[in-house]
CSV table of C-alpha atoms in Angstrom, one decimal:
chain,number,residue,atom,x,y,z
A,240,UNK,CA,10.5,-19.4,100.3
A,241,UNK,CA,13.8,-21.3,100.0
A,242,UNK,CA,16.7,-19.1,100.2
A,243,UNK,CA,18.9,-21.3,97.9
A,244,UNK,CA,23.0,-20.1,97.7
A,245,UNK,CA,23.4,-20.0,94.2
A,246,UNK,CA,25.4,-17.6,92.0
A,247,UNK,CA,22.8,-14.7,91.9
A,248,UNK,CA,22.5,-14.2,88.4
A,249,UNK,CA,21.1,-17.6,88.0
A,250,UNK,CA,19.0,-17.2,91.2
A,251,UNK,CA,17.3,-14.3,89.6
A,252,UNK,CA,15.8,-16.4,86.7
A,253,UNK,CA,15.4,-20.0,89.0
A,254,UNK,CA,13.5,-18.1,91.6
A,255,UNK,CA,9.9,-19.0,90.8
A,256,UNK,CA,11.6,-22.7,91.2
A,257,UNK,CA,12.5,-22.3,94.6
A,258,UNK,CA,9.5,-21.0,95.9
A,259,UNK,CA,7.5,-23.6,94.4
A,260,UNK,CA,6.5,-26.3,96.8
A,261,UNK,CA,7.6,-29.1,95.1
A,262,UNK,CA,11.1,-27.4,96.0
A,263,UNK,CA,10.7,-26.9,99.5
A,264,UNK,CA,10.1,-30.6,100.1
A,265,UNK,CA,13.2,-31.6,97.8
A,266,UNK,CA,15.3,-29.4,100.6
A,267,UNK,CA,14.1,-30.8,103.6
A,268,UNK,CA,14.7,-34.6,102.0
A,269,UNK,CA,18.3,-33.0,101.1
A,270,UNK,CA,18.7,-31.6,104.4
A,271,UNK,CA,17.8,-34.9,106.4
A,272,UNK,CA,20.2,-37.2,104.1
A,273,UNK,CA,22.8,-34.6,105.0
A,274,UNK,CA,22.3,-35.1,108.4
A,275,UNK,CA,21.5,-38.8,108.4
A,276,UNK,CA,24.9,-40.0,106.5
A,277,UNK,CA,27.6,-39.7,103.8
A,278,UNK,CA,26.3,-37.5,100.9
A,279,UNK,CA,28.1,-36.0,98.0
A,280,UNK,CA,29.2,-33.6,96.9
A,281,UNK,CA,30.3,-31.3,99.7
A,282,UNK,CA,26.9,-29.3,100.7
A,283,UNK,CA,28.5,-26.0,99.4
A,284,UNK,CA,29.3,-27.7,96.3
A,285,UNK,CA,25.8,-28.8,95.3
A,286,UNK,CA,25.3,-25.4,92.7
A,287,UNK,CA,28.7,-25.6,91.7
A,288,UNK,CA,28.3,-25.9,88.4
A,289,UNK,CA,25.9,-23.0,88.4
A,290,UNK,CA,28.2,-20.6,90.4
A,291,UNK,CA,31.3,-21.6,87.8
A,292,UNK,CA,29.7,-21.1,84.5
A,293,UNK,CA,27.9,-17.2,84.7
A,294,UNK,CA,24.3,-16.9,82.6
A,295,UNK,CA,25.9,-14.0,80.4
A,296,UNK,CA,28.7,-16.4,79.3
A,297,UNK,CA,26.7,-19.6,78.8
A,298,UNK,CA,28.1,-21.6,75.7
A,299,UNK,CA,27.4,-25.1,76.3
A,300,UNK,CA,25.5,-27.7,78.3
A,301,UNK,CA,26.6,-31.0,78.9
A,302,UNK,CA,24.2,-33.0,81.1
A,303,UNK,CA,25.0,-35.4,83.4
A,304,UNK,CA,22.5,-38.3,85.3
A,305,UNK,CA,23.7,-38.0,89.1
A,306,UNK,CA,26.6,-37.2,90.9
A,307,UNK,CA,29.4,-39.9,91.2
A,308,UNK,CA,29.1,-42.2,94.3
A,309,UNK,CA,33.0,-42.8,95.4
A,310,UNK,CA,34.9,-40.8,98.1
A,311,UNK,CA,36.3,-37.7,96.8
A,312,UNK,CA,35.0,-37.9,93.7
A,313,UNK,CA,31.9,-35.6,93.0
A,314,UNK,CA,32.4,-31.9,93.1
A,315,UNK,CA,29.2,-30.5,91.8
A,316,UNK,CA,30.5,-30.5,88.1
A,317,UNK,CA,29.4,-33.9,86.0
A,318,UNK,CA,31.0,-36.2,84.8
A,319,UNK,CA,34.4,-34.1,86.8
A,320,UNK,CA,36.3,-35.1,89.7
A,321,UNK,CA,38.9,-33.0,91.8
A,322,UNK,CA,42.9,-32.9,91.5
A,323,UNK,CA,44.7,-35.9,92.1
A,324,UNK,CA,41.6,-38.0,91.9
A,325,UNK,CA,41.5,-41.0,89.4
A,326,UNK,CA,39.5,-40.7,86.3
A,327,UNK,CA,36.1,-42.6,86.4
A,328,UNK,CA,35.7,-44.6,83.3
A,329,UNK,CA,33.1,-41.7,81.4
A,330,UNK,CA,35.6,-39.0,82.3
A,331,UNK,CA,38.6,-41.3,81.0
A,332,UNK,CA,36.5,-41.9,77.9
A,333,UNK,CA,35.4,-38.0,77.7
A,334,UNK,CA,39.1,-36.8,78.0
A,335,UNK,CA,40.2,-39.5,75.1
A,336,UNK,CA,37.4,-38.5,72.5
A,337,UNK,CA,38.8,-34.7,73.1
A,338,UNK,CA,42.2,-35.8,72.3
A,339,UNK,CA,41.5,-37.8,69.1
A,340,UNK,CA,38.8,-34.4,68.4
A,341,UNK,CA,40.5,-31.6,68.7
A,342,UNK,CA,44.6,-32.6,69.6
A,343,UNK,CA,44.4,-31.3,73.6
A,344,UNK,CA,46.9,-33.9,75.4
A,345,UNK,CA,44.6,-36.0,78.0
A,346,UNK,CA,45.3,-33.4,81.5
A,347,UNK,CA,46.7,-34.2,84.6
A,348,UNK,CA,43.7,-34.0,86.3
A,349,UNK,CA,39.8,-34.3,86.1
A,350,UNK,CA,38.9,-31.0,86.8
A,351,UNK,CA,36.7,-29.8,84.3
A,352,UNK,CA,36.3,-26.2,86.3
A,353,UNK,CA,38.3,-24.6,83.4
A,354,UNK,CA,35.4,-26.2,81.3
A,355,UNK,CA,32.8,-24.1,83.4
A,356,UNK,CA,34.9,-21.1,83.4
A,357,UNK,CA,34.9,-20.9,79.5
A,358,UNK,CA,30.6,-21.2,79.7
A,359,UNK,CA,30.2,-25.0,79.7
A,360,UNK,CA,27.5,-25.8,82.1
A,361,UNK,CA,28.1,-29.1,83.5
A,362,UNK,CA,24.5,-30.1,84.7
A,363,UNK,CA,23.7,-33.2,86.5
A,364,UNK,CA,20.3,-33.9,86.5
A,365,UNK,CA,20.0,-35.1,90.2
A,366,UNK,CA,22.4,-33.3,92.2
A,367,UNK,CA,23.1,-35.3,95.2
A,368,UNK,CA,23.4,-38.8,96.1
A,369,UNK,CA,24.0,-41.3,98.8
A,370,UNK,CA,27.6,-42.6,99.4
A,371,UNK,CA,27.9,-45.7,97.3
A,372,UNK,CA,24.2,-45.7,96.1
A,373,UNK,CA,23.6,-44.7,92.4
A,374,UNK,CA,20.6,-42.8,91.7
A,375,UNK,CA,19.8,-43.0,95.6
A,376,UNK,CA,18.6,-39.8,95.5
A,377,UNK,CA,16.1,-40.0,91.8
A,378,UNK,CA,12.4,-39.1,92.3
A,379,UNK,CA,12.9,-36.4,95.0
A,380,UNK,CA,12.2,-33.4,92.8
A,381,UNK,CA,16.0,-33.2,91.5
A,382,UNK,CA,14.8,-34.1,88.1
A,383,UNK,CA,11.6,-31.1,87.9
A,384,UNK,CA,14.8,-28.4,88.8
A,385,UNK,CA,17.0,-29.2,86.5
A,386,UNK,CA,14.2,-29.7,84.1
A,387,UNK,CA,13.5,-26.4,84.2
A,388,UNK,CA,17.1,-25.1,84.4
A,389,UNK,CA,17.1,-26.4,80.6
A,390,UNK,CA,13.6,-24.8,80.0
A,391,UNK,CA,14.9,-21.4,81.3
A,392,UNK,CA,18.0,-21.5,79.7
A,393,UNK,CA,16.0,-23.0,76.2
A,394,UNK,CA,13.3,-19.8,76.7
A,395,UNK,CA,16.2,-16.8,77.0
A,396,UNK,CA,19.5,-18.2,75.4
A,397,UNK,CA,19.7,-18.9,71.3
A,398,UNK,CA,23.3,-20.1,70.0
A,399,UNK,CA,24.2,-22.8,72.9
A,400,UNK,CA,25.2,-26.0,71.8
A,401,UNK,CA,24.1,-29.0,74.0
A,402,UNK,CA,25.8,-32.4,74.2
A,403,UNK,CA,23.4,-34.9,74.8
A,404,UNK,CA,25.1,-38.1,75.6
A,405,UNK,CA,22.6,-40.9,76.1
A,406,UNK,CA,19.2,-41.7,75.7
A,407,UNK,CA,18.5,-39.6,79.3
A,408,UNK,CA,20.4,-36.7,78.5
A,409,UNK,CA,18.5,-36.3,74.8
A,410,UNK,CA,15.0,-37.0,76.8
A,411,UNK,CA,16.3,-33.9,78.7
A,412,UNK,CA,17.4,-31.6,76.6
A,413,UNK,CA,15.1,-31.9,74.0
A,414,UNK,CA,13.2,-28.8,74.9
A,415,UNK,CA,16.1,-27.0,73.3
A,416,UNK,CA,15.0,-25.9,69.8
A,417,UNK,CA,17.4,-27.5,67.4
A,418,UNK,CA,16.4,-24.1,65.0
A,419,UNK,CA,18.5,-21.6,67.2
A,420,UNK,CA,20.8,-24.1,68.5
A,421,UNK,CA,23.1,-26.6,67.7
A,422,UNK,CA,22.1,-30.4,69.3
A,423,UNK,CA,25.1,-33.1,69.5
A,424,UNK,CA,23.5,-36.2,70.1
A,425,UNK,CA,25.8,-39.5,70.7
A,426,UNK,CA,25.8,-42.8,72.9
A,427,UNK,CA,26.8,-42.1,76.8
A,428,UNK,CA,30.5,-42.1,77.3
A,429,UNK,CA,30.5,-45.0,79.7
A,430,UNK,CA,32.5,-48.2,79.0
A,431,UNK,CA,29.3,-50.0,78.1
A,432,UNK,CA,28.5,-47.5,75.4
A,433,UNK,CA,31.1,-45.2,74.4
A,434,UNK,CA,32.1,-48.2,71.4
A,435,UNK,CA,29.1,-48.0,69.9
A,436,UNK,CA,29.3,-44.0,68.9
A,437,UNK,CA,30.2,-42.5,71.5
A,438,UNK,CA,34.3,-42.6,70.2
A,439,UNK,CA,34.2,-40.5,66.7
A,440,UNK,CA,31.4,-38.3,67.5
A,441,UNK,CA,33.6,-35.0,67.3
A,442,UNK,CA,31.6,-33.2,69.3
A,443,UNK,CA,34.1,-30.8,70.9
A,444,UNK,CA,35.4,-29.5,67.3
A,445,UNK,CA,32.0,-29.4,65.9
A,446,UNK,CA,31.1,-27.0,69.0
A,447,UNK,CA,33.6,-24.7,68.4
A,448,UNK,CA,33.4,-24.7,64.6
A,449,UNK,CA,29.8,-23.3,65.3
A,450,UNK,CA,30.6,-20.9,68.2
A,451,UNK,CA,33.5,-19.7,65.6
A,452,UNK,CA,30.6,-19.6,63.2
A,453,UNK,CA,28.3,-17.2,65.0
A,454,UNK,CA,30.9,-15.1,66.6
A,455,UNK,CA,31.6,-16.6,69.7
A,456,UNK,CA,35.1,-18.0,71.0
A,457,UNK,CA,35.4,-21.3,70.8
A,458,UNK,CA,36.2,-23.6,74.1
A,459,UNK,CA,39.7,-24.5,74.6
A,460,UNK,CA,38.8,-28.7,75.3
């Protein structure tokens, strides 16, 4: 049985995932790349965006592919980087659809914790990688976790809007039923995409016009 530190209200429906075995072997992998060379994020940052954004204020996922591969850029949050780091090219991209969305000046800083705060979950769906390696870490079990981090969240939560950027993150997330929830679909946000539909989407005020519309406070982007 792993003993995982994650927030606990989250640990108390993810359990059954982390005793499975499947799991086990995913920590030991994690465990030795730790231990063998440069990995990000920050070991105690790896369920960050779990221990940010409690079950009981859940709003929104955004899903993410894998963490970012640079020094000093992932910190357990996707598509977010820490203060005084530069924007990657999605974040920039991210930050300039909210501003032609919804009015909120482009921020000083990547940091989308005050996204989490405000119930945004900001899911990658591998959660570690090796220093400059993309998608080094893919295939390990990473991918069954946060599957079923969508699946719990689909089975017990009605009224969350997911942002599905990209043809992975709609694959993902299309356990959500689009019935009880509202399901933003566009192009990824990279510079190879984010022309193509990405830019115009609106899908920051269209998620708050239906929070607003079933009672819920709308994100401040």
């Amino acid at each position: 049985m792993a003993d995982v530190r994650i927030a606990e209200d989250w640990k108390a429906i993810l359990q059954e995932e982390f005793d499975k075995p499947y799991f086990e072997e995913l920590v030991s992998f994690v465990k030795e790349e730790y231990s063998r060379g440069t990995v990000y994020p920050a070991g105690r940052n790896i369920f960050r965006a779990f221990d940010r954004c409690p079950v009981d204020k859940l709003k929104v996922v955004i899903i993410g592919q894998d963490p970012y591969h640079g020094p000093g850029q992932a910190n357990g949050l996707c598509f977010s980087v820490g203060e005084g780091v530069p924007f990657p090219p999605s974040l920039r991209n991210i930050l300039q659809e909210v501003r032609d969305d919804v009015g909120a000046p482009i921020p000083l800083s990547g940091e989308l914790e005050r996204w989490a705060e405000q119930g945004v979950l900001l899911l990658n769906a591998v959660l570690t990688v090796r220093a400059h390696e993309a998608a080094s870490h893919a295939g390990h079990g990473w991918e069954q976790f946060t599957d079923a981090v969508v699946r719990a969240i689909a089975e017990r939560k009605e009224g969350i809007v997911y942002m599905l950027w990209g043809s992975y993150a709609q694959k993902k997330g299309s356990i959500a039923d689009p019935s009880r929830n509202l399901i933003l679909k566009a192009v990824h946000p990279s510079p190879l995409s984010a022309y193509r539909g990405f830019f115009g989407c609106k899908h920051f005020s269209a998620a708050n016009a239906y929070l607003t519309s079933i009672g819920k406070e709308p994100i401040e982007w």
